[in-house]
mmCIF file of N, CA and C in Angstrom:
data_model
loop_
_atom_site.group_PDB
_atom_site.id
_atom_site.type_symbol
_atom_site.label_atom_id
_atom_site.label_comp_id
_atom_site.label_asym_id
_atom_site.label_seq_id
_atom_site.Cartn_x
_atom_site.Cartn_y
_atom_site.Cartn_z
ATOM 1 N N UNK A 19 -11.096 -14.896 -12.204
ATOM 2 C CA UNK A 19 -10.243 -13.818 -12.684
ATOM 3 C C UNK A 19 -9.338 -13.341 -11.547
ATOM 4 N N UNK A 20 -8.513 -12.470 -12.027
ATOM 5 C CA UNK A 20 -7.559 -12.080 -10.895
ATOM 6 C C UNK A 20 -8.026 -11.168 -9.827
ATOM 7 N N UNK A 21 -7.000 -10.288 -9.075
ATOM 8 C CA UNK A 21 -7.191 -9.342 -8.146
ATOM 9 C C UNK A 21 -6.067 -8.843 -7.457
ATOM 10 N N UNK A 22 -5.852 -7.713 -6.852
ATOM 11 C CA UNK A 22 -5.141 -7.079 -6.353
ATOM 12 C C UNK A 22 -5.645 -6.553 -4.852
ATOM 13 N N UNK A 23 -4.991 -7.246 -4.064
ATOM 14 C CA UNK A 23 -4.845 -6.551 -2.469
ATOM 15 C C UNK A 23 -4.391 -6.247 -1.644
ATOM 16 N N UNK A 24 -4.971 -5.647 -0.731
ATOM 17 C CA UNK A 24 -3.454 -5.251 0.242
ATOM 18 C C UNK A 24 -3.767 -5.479 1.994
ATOM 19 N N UNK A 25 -2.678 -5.205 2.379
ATOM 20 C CA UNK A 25 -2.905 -5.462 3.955
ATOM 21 C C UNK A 25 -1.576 -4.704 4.479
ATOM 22 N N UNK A 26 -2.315 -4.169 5.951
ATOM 23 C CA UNK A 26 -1.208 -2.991 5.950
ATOM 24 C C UNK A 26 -0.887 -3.204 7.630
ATOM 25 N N UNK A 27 0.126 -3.732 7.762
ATOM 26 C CA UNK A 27 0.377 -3.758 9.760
ATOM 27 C C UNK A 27 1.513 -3.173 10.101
ATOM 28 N N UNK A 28 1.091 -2.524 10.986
ATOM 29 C CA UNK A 28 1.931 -1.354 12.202
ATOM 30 C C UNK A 28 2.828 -2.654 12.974
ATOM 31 N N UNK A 29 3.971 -2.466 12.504
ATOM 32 C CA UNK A 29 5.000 -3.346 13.649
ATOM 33 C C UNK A 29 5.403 -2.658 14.465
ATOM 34 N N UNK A 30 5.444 -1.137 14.738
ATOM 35 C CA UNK A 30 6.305 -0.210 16.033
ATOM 36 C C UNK A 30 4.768 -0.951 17.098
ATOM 37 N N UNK A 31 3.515 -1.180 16.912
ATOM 38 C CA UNK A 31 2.565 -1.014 18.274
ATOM 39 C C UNK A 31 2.050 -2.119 17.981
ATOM 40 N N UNK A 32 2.918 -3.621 16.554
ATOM 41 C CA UNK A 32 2.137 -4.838 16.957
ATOM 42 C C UNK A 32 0.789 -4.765 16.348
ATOM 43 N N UNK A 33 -0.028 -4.186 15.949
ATOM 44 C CA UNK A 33 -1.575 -4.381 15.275
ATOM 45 C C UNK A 33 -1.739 -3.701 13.744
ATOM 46 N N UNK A 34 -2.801 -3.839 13.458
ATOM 47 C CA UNK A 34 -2.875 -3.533 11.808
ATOM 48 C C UNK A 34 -3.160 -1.982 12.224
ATOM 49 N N UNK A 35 -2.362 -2.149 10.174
ATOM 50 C CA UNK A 35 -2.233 -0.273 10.777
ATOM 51 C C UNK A 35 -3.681 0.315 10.301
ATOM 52 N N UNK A 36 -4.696 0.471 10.788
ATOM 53 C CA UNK A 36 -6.011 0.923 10.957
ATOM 54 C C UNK A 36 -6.115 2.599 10.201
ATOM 55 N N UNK A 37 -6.860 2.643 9.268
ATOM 56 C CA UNK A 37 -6.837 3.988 8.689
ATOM 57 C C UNK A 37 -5.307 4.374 8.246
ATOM 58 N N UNK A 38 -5.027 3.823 7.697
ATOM 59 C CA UNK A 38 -3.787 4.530 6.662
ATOM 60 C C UNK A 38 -3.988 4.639 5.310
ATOM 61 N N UNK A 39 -4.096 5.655 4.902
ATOM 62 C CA UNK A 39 -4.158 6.014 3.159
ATOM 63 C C UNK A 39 -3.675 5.302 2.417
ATOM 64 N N UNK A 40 -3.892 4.591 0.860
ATOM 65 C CA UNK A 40 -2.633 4.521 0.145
ATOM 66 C C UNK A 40 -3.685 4.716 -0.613
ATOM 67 N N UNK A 41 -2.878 4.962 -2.351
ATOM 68 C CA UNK A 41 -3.376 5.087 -3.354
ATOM 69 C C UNK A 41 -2.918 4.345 -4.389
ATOM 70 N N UNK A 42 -3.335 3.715 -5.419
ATOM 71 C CA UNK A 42 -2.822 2.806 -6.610
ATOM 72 C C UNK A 42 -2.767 3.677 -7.533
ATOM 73 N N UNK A 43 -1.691 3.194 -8.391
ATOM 74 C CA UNK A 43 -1.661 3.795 -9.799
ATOM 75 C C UNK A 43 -1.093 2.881 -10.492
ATOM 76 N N UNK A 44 -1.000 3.155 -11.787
ATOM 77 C CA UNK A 44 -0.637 1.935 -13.312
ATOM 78 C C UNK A 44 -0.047 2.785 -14.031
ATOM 79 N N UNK A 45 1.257 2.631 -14.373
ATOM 80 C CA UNK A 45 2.453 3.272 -14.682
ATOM 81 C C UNK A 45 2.124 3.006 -16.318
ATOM 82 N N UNK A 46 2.447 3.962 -17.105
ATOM 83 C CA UNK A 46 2.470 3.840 -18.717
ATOM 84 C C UNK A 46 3.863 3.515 -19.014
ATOM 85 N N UNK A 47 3.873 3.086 -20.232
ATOM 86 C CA UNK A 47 5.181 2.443 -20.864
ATOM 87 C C UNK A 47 6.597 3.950 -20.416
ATOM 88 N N UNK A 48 5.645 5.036 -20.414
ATOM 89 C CA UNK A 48 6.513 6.223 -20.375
ATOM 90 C C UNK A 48 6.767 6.845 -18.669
ATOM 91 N N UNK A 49 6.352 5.692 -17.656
ATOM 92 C CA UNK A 49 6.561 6.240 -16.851
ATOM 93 C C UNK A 49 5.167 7.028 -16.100
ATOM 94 N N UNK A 50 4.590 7.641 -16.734
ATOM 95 C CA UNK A 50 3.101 8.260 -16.484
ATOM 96 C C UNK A 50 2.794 7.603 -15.521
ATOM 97 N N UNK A 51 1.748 8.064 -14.083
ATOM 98 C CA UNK A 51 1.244 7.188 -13.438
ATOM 99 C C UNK A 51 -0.456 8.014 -13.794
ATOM 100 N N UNK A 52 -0.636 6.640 -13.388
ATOM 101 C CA UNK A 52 -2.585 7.019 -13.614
ATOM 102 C C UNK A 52 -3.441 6.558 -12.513
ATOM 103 N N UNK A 53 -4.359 7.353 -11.829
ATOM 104 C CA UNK A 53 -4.490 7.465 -10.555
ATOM 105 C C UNK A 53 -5.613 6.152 -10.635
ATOM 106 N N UNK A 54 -5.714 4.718 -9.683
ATOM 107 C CA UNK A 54 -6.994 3.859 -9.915
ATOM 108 C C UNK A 54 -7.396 3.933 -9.082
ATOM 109 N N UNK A 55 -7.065 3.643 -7.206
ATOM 110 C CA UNK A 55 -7.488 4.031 -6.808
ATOM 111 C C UNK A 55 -7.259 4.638 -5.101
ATOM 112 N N UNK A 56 -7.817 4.678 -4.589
ATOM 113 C CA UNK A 56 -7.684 5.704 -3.084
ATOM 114 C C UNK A 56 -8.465 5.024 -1.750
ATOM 115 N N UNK A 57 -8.035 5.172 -1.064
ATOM 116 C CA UNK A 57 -8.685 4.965 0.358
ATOM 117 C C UNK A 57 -8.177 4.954 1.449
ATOM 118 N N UNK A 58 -8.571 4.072 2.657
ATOM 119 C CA UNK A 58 -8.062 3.793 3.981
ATOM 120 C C UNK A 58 -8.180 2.648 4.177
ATOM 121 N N UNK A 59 -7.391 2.250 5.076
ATOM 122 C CA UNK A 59 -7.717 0.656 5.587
ATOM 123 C C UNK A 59 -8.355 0.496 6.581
ATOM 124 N N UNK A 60 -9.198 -0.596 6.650
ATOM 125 C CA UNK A 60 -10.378 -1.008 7.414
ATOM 126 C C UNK A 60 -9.514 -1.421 9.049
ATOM 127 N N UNK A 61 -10.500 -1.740 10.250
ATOM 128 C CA UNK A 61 -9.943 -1.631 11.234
ATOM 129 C C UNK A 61 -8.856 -2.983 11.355
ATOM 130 N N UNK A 62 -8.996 -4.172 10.281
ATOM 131 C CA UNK A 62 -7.922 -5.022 10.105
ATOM 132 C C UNK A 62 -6.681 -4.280 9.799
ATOM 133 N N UNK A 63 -6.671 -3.395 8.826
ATOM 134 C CA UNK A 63 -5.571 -2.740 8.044
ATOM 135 C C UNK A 63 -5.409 -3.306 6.769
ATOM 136 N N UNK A 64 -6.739 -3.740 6.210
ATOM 137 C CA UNK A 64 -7.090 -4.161 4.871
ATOM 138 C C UNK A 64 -8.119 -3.632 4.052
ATOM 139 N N UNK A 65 -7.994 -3.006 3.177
ATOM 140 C CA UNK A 65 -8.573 -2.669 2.079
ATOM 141 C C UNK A 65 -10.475 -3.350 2.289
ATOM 142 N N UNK A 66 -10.962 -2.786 2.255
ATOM 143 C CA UNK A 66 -12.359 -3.209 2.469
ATOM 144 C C UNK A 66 -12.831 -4.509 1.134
ATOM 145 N N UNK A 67 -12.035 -4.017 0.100
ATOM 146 C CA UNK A 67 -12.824 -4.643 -1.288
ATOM 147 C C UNK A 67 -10.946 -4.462 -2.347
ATOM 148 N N UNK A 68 -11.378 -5.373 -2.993
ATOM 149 C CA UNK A 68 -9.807 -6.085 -3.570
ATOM 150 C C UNK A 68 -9.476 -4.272 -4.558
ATOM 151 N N UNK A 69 -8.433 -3.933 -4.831
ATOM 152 C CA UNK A 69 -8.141 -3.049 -5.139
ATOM 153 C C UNK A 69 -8.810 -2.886 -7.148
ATOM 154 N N UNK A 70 -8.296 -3.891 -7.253
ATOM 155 C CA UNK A 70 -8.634 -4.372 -8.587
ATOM 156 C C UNK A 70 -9.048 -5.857 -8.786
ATOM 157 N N UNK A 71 -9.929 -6.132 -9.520
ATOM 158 C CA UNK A 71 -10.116 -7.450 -9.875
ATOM 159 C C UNK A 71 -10.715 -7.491 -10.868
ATOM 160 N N UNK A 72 -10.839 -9.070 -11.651
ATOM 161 C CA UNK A 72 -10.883 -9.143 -12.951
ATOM 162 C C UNK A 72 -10.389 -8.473 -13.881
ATOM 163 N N UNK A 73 -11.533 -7.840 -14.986
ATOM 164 C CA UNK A 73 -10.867 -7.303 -16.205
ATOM 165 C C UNK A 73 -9.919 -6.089 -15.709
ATOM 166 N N UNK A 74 -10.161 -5.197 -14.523
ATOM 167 C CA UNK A 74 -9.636 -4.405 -14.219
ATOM 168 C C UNK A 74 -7.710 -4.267 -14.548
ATOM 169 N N UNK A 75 -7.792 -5.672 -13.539
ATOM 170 C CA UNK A 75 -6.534 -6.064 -13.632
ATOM 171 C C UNK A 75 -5.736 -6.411 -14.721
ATOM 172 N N UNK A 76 -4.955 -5.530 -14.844
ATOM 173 C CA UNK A 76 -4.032 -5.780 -16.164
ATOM 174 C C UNK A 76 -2.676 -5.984 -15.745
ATOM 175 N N UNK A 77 -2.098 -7.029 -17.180
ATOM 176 C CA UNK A 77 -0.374 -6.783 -16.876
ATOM 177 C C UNK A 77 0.049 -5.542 -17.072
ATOM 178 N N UNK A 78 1.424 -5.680 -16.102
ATOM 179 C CA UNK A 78 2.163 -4.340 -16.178
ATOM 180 C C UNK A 78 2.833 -4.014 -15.078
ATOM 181 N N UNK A 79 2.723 -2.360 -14.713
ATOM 182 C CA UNK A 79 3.029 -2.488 -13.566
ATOM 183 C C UNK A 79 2.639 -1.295 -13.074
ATOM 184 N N UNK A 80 2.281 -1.396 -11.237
ATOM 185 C CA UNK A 80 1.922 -0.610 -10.372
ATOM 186 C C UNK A 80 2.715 0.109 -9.201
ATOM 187 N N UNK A 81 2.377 1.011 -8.969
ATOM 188 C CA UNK A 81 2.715 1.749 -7.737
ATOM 189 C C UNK A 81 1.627 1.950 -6.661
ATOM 190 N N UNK A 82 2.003 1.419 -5.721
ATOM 191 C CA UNK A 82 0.953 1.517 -4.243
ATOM 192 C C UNK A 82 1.824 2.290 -3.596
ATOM 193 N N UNK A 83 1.226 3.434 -3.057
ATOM 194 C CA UNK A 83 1.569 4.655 -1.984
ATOM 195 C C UNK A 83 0.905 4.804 -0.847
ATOM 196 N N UNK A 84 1.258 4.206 0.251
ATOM 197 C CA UNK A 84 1.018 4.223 1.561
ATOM 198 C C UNK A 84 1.530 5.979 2.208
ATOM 199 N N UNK A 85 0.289 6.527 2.978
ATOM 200 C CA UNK A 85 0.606 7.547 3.829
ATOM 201 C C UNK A 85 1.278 7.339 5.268
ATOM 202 N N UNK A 86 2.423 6.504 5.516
ATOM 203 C CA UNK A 86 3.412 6.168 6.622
ATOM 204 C C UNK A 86 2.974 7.174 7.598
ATOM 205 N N UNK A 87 3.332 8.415 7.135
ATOM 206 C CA UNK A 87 3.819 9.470 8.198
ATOM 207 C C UNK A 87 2.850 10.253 8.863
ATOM 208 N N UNK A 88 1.610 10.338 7.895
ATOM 209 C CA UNK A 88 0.757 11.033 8.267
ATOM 210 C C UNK A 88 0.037 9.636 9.535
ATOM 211 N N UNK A 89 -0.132 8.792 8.912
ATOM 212 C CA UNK A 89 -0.662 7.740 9.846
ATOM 213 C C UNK A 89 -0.020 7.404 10.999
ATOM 214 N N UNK A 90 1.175 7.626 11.288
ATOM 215 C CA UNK A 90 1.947 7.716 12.679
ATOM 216 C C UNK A 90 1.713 9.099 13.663
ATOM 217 N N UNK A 91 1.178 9.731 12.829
ATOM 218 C CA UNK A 91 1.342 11.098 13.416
ATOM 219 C C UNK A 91 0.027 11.309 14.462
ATOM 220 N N UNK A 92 -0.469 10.910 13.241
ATOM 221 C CA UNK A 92 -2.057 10.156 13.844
ATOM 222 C C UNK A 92 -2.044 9.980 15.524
ATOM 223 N N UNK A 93 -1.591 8.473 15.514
ATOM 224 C CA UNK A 93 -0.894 7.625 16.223
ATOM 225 C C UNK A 93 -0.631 8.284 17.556
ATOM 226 N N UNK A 94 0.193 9.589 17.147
ATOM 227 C CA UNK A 94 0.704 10.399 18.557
ATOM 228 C C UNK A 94 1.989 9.656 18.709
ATOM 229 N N UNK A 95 2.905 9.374 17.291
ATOM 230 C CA UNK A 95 4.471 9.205 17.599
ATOM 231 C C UNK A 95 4.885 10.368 16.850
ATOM 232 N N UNK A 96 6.435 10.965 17.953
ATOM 233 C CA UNK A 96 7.108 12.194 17.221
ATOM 234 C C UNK A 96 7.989 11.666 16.093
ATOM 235 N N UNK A 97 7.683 12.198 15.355
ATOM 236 C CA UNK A 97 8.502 12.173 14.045
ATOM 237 C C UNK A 97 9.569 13.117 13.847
ATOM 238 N N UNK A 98 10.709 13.115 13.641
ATOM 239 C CA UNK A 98 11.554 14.256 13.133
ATOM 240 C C UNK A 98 10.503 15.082 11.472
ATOM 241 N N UNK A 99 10.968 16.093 11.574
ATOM 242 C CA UNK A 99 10.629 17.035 10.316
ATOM 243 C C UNK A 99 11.801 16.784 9.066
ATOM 244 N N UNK A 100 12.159 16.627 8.356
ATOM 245 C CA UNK A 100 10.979 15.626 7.532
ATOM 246 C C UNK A 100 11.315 14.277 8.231
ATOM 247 N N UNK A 101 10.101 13.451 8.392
ATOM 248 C CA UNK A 101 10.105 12.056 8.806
ATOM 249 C C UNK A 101 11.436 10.906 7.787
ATOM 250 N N UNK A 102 11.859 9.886 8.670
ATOM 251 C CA UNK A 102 12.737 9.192 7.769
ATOM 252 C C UNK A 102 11.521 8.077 7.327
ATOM 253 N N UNK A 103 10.521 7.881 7.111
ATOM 254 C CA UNK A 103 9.471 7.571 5.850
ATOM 255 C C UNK A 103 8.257 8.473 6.305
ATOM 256 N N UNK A 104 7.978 9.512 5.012
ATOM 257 C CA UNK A 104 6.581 9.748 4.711
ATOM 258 C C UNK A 104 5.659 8.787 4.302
ATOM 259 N N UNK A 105 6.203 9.051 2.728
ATOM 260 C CA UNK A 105 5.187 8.300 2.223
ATOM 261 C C UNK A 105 6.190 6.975 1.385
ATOM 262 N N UNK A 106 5.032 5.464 1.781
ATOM 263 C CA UNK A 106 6.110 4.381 1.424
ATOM 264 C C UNK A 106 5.594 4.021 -0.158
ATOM 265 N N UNK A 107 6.329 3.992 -1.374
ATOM 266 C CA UNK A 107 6.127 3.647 -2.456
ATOM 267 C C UNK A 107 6.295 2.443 -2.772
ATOM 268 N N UNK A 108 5.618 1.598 -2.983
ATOM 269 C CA UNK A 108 5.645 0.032 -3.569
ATOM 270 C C UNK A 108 5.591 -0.039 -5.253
ATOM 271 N N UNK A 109 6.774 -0.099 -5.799
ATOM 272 C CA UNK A 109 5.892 -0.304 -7.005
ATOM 273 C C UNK A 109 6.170 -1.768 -7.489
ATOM 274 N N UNK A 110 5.539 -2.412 -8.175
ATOM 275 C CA UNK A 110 5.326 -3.615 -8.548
ATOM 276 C C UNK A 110 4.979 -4.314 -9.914
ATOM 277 N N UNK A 111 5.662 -5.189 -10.178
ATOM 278 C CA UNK A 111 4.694 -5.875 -11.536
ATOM 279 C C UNK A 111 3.863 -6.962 -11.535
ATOM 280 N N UNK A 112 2.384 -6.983 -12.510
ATOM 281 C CA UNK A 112 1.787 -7.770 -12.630
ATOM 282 C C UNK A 112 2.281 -8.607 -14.111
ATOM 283 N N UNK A 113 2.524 -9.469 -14.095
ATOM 284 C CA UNK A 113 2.268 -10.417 -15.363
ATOM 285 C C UNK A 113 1.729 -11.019 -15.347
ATOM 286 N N UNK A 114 1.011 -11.901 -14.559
ATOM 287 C CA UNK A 114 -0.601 -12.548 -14.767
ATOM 288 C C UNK A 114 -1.453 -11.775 -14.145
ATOM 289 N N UNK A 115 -2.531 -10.891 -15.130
ATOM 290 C CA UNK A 115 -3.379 -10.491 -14.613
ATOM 291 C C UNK A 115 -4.796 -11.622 -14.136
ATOM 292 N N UNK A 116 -4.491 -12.949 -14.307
ATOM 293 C CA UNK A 116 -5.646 -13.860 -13.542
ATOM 294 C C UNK A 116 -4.888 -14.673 -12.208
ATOM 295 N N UNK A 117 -3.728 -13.922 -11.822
ATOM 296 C CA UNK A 117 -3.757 -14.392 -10.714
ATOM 297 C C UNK A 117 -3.912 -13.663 -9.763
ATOM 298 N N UNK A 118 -3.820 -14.104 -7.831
ATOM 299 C CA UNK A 118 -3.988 -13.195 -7.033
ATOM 300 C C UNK A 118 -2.877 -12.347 -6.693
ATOM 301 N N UNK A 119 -2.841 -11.014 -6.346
ATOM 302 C CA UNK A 119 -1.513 -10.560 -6.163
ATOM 303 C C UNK A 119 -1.778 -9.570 -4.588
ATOM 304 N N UNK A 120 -0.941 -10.113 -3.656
ATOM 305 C CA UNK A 120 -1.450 -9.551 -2.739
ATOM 306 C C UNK A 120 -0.210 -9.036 -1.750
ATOM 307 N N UNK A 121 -0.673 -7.632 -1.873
ATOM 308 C CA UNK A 121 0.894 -7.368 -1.586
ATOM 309 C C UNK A 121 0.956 -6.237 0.108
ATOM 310 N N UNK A 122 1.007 -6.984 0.723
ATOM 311 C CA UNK A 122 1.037 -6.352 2.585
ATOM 312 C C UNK A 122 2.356 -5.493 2.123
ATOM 313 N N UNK A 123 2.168 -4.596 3.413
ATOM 314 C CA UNK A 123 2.771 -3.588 4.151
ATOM 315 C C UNK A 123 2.780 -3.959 5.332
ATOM 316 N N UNK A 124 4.470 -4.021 6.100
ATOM 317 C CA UNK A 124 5.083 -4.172 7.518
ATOM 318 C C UNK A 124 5.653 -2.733 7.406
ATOM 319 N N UNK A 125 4.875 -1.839 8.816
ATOM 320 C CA UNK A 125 5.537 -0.528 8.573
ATOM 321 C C UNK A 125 5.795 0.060 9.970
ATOM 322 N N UNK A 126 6.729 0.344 10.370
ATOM 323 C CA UNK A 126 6.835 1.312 11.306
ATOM 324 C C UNK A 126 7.685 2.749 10.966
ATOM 325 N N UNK A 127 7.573 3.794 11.964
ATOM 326 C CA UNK A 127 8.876 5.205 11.513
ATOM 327 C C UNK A 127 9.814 4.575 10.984
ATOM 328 N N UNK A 128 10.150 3.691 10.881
ATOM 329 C CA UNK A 128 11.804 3.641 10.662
ATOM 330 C C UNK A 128 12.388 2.522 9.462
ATOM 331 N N UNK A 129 11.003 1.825 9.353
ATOM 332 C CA UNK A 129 11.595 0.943 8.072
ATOM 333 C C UNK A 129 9.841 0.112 7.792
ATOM 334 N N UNK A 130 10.474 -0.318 6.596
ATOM 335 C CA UNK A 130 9.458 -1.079 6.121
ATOM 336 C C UNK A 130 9.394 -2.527 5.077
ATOM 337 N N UNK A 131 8.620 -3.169 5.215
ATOM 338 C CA UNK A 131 8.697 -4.705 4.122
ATOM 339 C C UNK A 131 7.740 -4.917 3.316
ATOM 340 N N UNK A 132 7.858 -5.486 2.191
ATOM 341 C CA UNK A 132 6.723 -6.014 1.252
ATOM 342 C C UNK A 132 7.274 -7.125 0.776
ATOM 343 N N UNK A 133 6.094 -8.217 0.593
ATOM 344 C CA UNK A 133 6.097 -9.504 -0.020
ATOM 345 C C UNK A 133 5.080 -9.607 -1.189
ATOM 346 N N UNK A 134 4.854 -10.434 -1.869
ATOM 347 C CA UNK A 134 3.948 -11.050 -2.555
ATOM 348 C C UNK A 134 3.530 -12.317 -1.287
ATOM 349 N N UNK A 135 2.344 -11.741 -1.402
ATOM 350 C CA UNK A 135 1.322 -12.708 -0.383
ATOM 351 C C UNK A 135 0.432 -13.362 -0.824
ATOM 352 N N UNK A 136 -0.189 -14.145 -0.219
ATOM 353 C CA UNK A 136 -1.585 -14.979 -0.753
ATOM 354 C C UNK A 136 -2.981 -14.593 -0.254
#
């Protein structure tokens, strides 16, 4: 069955970004988001356990919310008030929910990337 994961690396200091928040949600036809789920990333900067898998995983589509700013702050880098990224929003679609969908975060203050990964 399928799954959903993530991986999250700090390019301003080069290593995974270690303890950064994000949260998943699954958007309704109307836009609605619905909270699945929450955490931190492990000292890789990966999700301990796949976000979703199997039946969990449905088509459609998601939003992953990374805490950028708070996790730099962390860090001990100055940020301007308001930061030019707080918080980074990924949102995404699944249409095969039996495949893998694995979607990293490249993040520093100042910009950021996402792929579909393996």
């Amino acid at each position: 069955m399928g799954r959903l994961t993530t991986h999250a690396l700090d390019t301003a200091h080069g290593c995974p970004a270690a303890g950064l928040a994000y949260t998943l949600y699954r958007l309704d036809a109307a836009g609605a988001r619905q909270l699945l789920a929450h955490g931190h990333t492990n000292a890789d900067g990966r999700a301990d356990a796949p976000l979703l898998a199997d039946a969990a995983l449905l088509a459609g589509v998601y939003e992953l919310e990374f805490a950028a700013g708070d996790y730099f702050r962390r860090r001990g880098v100055t940020l301007p008030e308001p930061p030019f990224l707080d918080v980074v929003s990924l949102r995404f679609g699944v249409a095969d929910p039996a495949g893998h969908y694995h979607v990293p975060l490249l993040v520093s203050p100042w910009a950021y990337s996402t792929y579909r990964g393996s």
